[in-house]
Each structure stands twice: as C-alpha cells, then as structure tokens.
mmCIF file of C-alpha atoms in Angstrom:
data_model
loop_
_atom_site.group_PDB
_atom_site.id
_atom_site.type_symbol
_atom_site.label_atom_id
_atom_site.label_comp_id
_atom_site.label_asym_id
_atom_site.label_seq_id
_atom_site.Cartn_x
_atom_site.Cartn_y
_atom_site.Cartn_z
ATOM 1 C CA MET A 1030 65.220 -106.721 -23.009
ATOM 2 C CA SER A 1031 66.132 -104.283 -25.736
ATOM 3 C CA LEU A 1032 63.988 -101.670 -24.129
ATOM 4 C CA ILE A 1033 65.700 -102.103 -20.799
ATOM 5 C CA ARG A 1034 69.158 -102.152 -22.381
ATOM 6 C CA SER A 1035 68.539 -99.030 -24.366
ATOM 7 C CA LEU A 1036 67.604 -97.199 -21.151
ATOM 8 C CA PHE A 1037 70.979 -98.379 -19.549
ATOM 9 C CA ASP A 1038 72.812 -97.291 -22.787
ATOM 10 C CA TYR A 1039 71.428 -93.725 -22.492
ATOM 11 C CA CYS A 1040 72.609 -93.325 -18.868
ATOM 12 C CA PHE A 1041 76.065 -94.917 -19.315
ATOM 13 C CA ILE A 1042 77.858 -91.637 -18.314
ATOM 14 C CA ILE A 1043 75.787 -91.717 -15.071
ATOM 15 C CA LEU A 1044 76.707 -95.329 -14.546
ATOM 16 C CA GLN A 1045 80.415 -94.471 -15.042
ATOM 17 C CA SER A 1046 80.346 -91.601 -12.580
ATOM 18 C CA GLY A 1047 78.192 -93.480 -9.949
ATOM 19 C CA THR A 1048 79.617 -95.464 -7.014
ATOM 20 C CA GLN A 1049 80.577 -99.114 -7.350
ATOM 21 C CA ASN A 1050 77.571 -99.782 -4.902
ATOM 22 C CA ILE A 1051 75.052 -98.426 -7.418
ATOM 23 C CA ARG A 1052 76.556 -100.443 -10.250
ATOM 24 C CA ALA A 1053 76.596 -103.528 -8.076
ATOM 25 C CA LYS A 1054 72.898 -103.099 -7.225
ATOM 26 C CA MET A 1055 71.933 -102.594 -10.797
ATOM 27 C CA GLN A 1056 73.947 -105.734 -11.827
ATOM 28 C CA LYS A 1057 72.125 -107.769 -9.282
ATOM 29 C CA MET A 1058 68.801 -106.465 -10.488
ATOM 30 C CA GLN A 1059 69.788 -107.259 -14.112
ATOM 31 C CA ASN A 1060 70.781 -110.725 -13.092
ATOM 32 C CA ARG A 1061 67.548 -111.407 -11.354
ATOM 33 C CA VAL A 1062 65.534 -110.095 -14.285
ATOM 34 C CA LEU A 1063 67.302 -112.122 -16.724
ATOM 35 C CA ARG A 1064 67.069 -115.297 -14.633
ATOM 36 C CA ILE A 1065 63.225 -114.770 -14.336
ATOM 37 C CA ILE A 1066 62.629 -113.915 -18.030
ATOM 38 C CA LYS A 1067 64.536 -116.843 -19.401
ATOM 39 C CA SER A 1068 63.617 -119.259 -16.487
ATOM 40 C CA PHE A 1069 67.250 -120.216 -15.679
ATOM 41 C CA PRO A 1070 67.636 -122.576 -12.696
ATOM 42 C CA LEU A 1071 68.941 -120.833 -9.513
ATOM 43 C CA LYS A 1072 72.193 -122.788 -9.641
ATOM 44 C CA THR A 1073 73.046 -121.392 -13.176
ATOM 45 C CA SER A 1074 76.071 -119.139 -12.896
ATOM 46 C CA ILE A 1075 75.733 -115.464 -13.802
ATOM 47 C CA LYS A 1076 78.526 -115.824 -16.401
ATOM 48 C CA THR A 1077 76.622 -118.578 -18.070
ATOM 49 C CA ILE A 1078 73.392 -116.534 -18.206
ATOM 50 C CA HIS A 1079 75.122 -113.503 -19.709
ATOM 51 C CA LYS A 1080 77.190 -115.721 -22.230
ATOM 52 C CA GLU A 1081 74.046 -117.609 -23.390
ATOM 53 C CA LEU A 1082 72.091 -114.468 -23.814
ATOM 54 C CA ARG A 1083 74.959 -112.476 -25.320
ATOM 55 C CA ILE A 1084 74.551 -109.655 -22.878
ATOM 56 C CA ASP A 1085 77.419 -107.802 -21.258
ATOM 57 C CA LEU A 1086 77.708 -107.047 -17.554
ATOM 58 C CA ILE A 1087 76.701 -103.512 -16.717
ATOM 59 C CA ASP A 1088 80.329 -102.381 -16.128
ATOM 60 C CA ASP A 1089 81.537 -103.966 -19.293
ATOM 61 C CA ARG A 1090 78.779 -102.405 -21.294
ATOM 62 C CA ALA A 1091 79.288 -98.899 -19.778
ATOM 63 C CA ASN A 1092 83.010 -99.105 -20.473
ATOM 64 C CA LYS A 1093 82.474 -100.141 -24.063
ATOM 65 C CA LEU A 1094 79.965 -97.211 -24.579
ATOM 66 C CA PHE A 1095 82.347 -94.694 -22.872
ATOM 67 C CA SER A 1096 85.281 -95.879 -25.099
ATOM 68 C CA LYS A 1097 83.136 -95.573 -28.230
ATOM 69 C CA PHE A 1098 81.996 -92.163 -27.211
ATOM 70 C CA ILE A 1099 85.549 -90.924 -26.694
ATOM 71 C CA THR A 1100 86.705 -92.580 -29.885
ATOM 72 C CA THR A 1101 83.972 -90.947 -32.067
ATOM 73 C CA ARG A 1102 84.092 -87.604 -30.248
ATOM 74 C CA GLN A 1103 87.895 -87.080 -30.730
ATOM 75 C CA SER A 1104 87.269 -85.790 -34.234
ATOM 76 C CA HIS A 1105 85.175 -82.899 -32.738
ATOM 77 C CA GLU A 1106 87.745 -80.110 -32.143
ATOM 78 C CA ILE A 1107 86.455 -78.750 -28.754
ATOM 79 C CA ILE A 1108 86.000 -82.197 -27.281
ATOM 80 C CA ALA A 1109 89.299 -83.383 -28.484
ATOM 81 C CA GLN A 1110 90.958 -80.486 -26.886
ATOM 82 C CA GLU A 1111 89.139 -81.070 -23.556
ATOM 83 C CA ILE A 1112 90.313 -84.664 -23.694
ATOM 84 C CA GLN A 1113 93.875 -83.720 -24.325
ATOM 85 C CA ASP A 1114 93.913 -81.149 -21.588
ATOM 86 C CA PHE A 1115 92.481 -83.719 -19.147
ATOM 87 C CA LEU A 1116 95.102 -86.262 -20.130
ATOM 88 C CA LEU A 1117 97.915 -83.733 -20.003
ATOM 89 C CA HIS A 1118 96.995 -82.378 -16.578
ATOM 90 C CA ASN A 1119 96.066 -85.751 -14.988
ATOM 91 C CA SER A 1120 98.868 -88.050 -16.408
ATOM 92 C CA SER A 1121 99.958 -88.989 -12.825
ATOM 93 C CA ARG A 1122 96.595 -90.263 -11.691
ATOM 94 C CA ASN A 1123 97.679 -93.987 -11.705
ATOM 95 C CA ASN A 1124 97.908 -94.231 -7.888
ATOM 96 C CA LEU A 1125 94.471 -92.634 -7.090
ATOM 97 C CA LYS A 1126 92.077 -94.548 -4.974
ATOM 98 C CA TYR A 1127 89.156 -93.507 -7.089
ATOM 99 C CA LYS A 1128 89.575 -93.499 -10.874
ATOM 100 C CA THR A 1129 87.453 -91.965 -13.520
ATOM 101 C CA PRO A 1130 86.517 -93.529 -16.923
ATOM 102 C CA PHE A 1131 89.128 -91.162 -18.402
ATOM 103 C CA ASP A 1132 91.870 -92.917 -16.508
ATOM 104 C CA SER A 1133 91.406 -96.053 -18.555
ATOM 105 C CA ILE A 1134 92.285 -94.112 -21.785
ATOM 106 C CA ILE A 1135 95.450 -92.376 -20.424
ATOM 107 C CA ASN A 1136 97.754 -95.033 -21.875
ATOM 108 C CA THR A 1137 95.717 -95.305 -25.067
ATOM 109 C CA PRO A 1138 97.412 -93.847 -28.161
ATOM 110 C CA ASN A 1139 95.803 -90.843 -29.673
ATOM 111 C CA SER A 1140 94.108 -91.018 -32.994
#
C-alpha cells in the first residue's frame, strides 16, 4: 500500500487539477483494492475501511499535500510572490463554478 500511496502523492497536483470524474474513478479503484487486500466484507462501509486502515480519501490526501506544499513554499521568494499575485488578482473567485486548489487558501492568513 505504501508503494501505491507514494505514487498518488507524487501526482497530487495532477489530481488537484483533474476533473471530479477522474478523482471519483481513482477513489473507487482505491476502495476496491483496499477491500480486496484486507478482505473486508462487501457490506463494510468505505468510511470504516479508511478509518481502520488510517488511509485518507484521495481528495483529502491531495488537499493536505497541496496545503503542505503551499505552506512550505511560501518562504521561497518567487513562489511566495506568485501566490500573493494570484490571491490579489483572484480574490473575487468565491462564486465560480470551477474552483482551483488555490481558492481554498484565499481566506487563509498569510505567514
């Protein structure tokens, strides 16, 4: 499982920029694999499987990795400036149909 998780971790930016359909298919695949590997009965809920195995859902993991990336990269001068420019020019994005991962940090205080 750690091998598969590391592959997902390396592609979290792709997961964040992909469509919801892609993430949903990947989540279904992960659920099937976890159910087979650990021999959970079919009626076991997905939340229970993830809780017992201490594995995040794909969306949750990608969001955590993205937040960590942004937090650690804010000390890098060029990246910090790019983030600030994005937030400054896109502060009115709250009503958009399609939101980017950056939209989740618009209301986050700057470090």
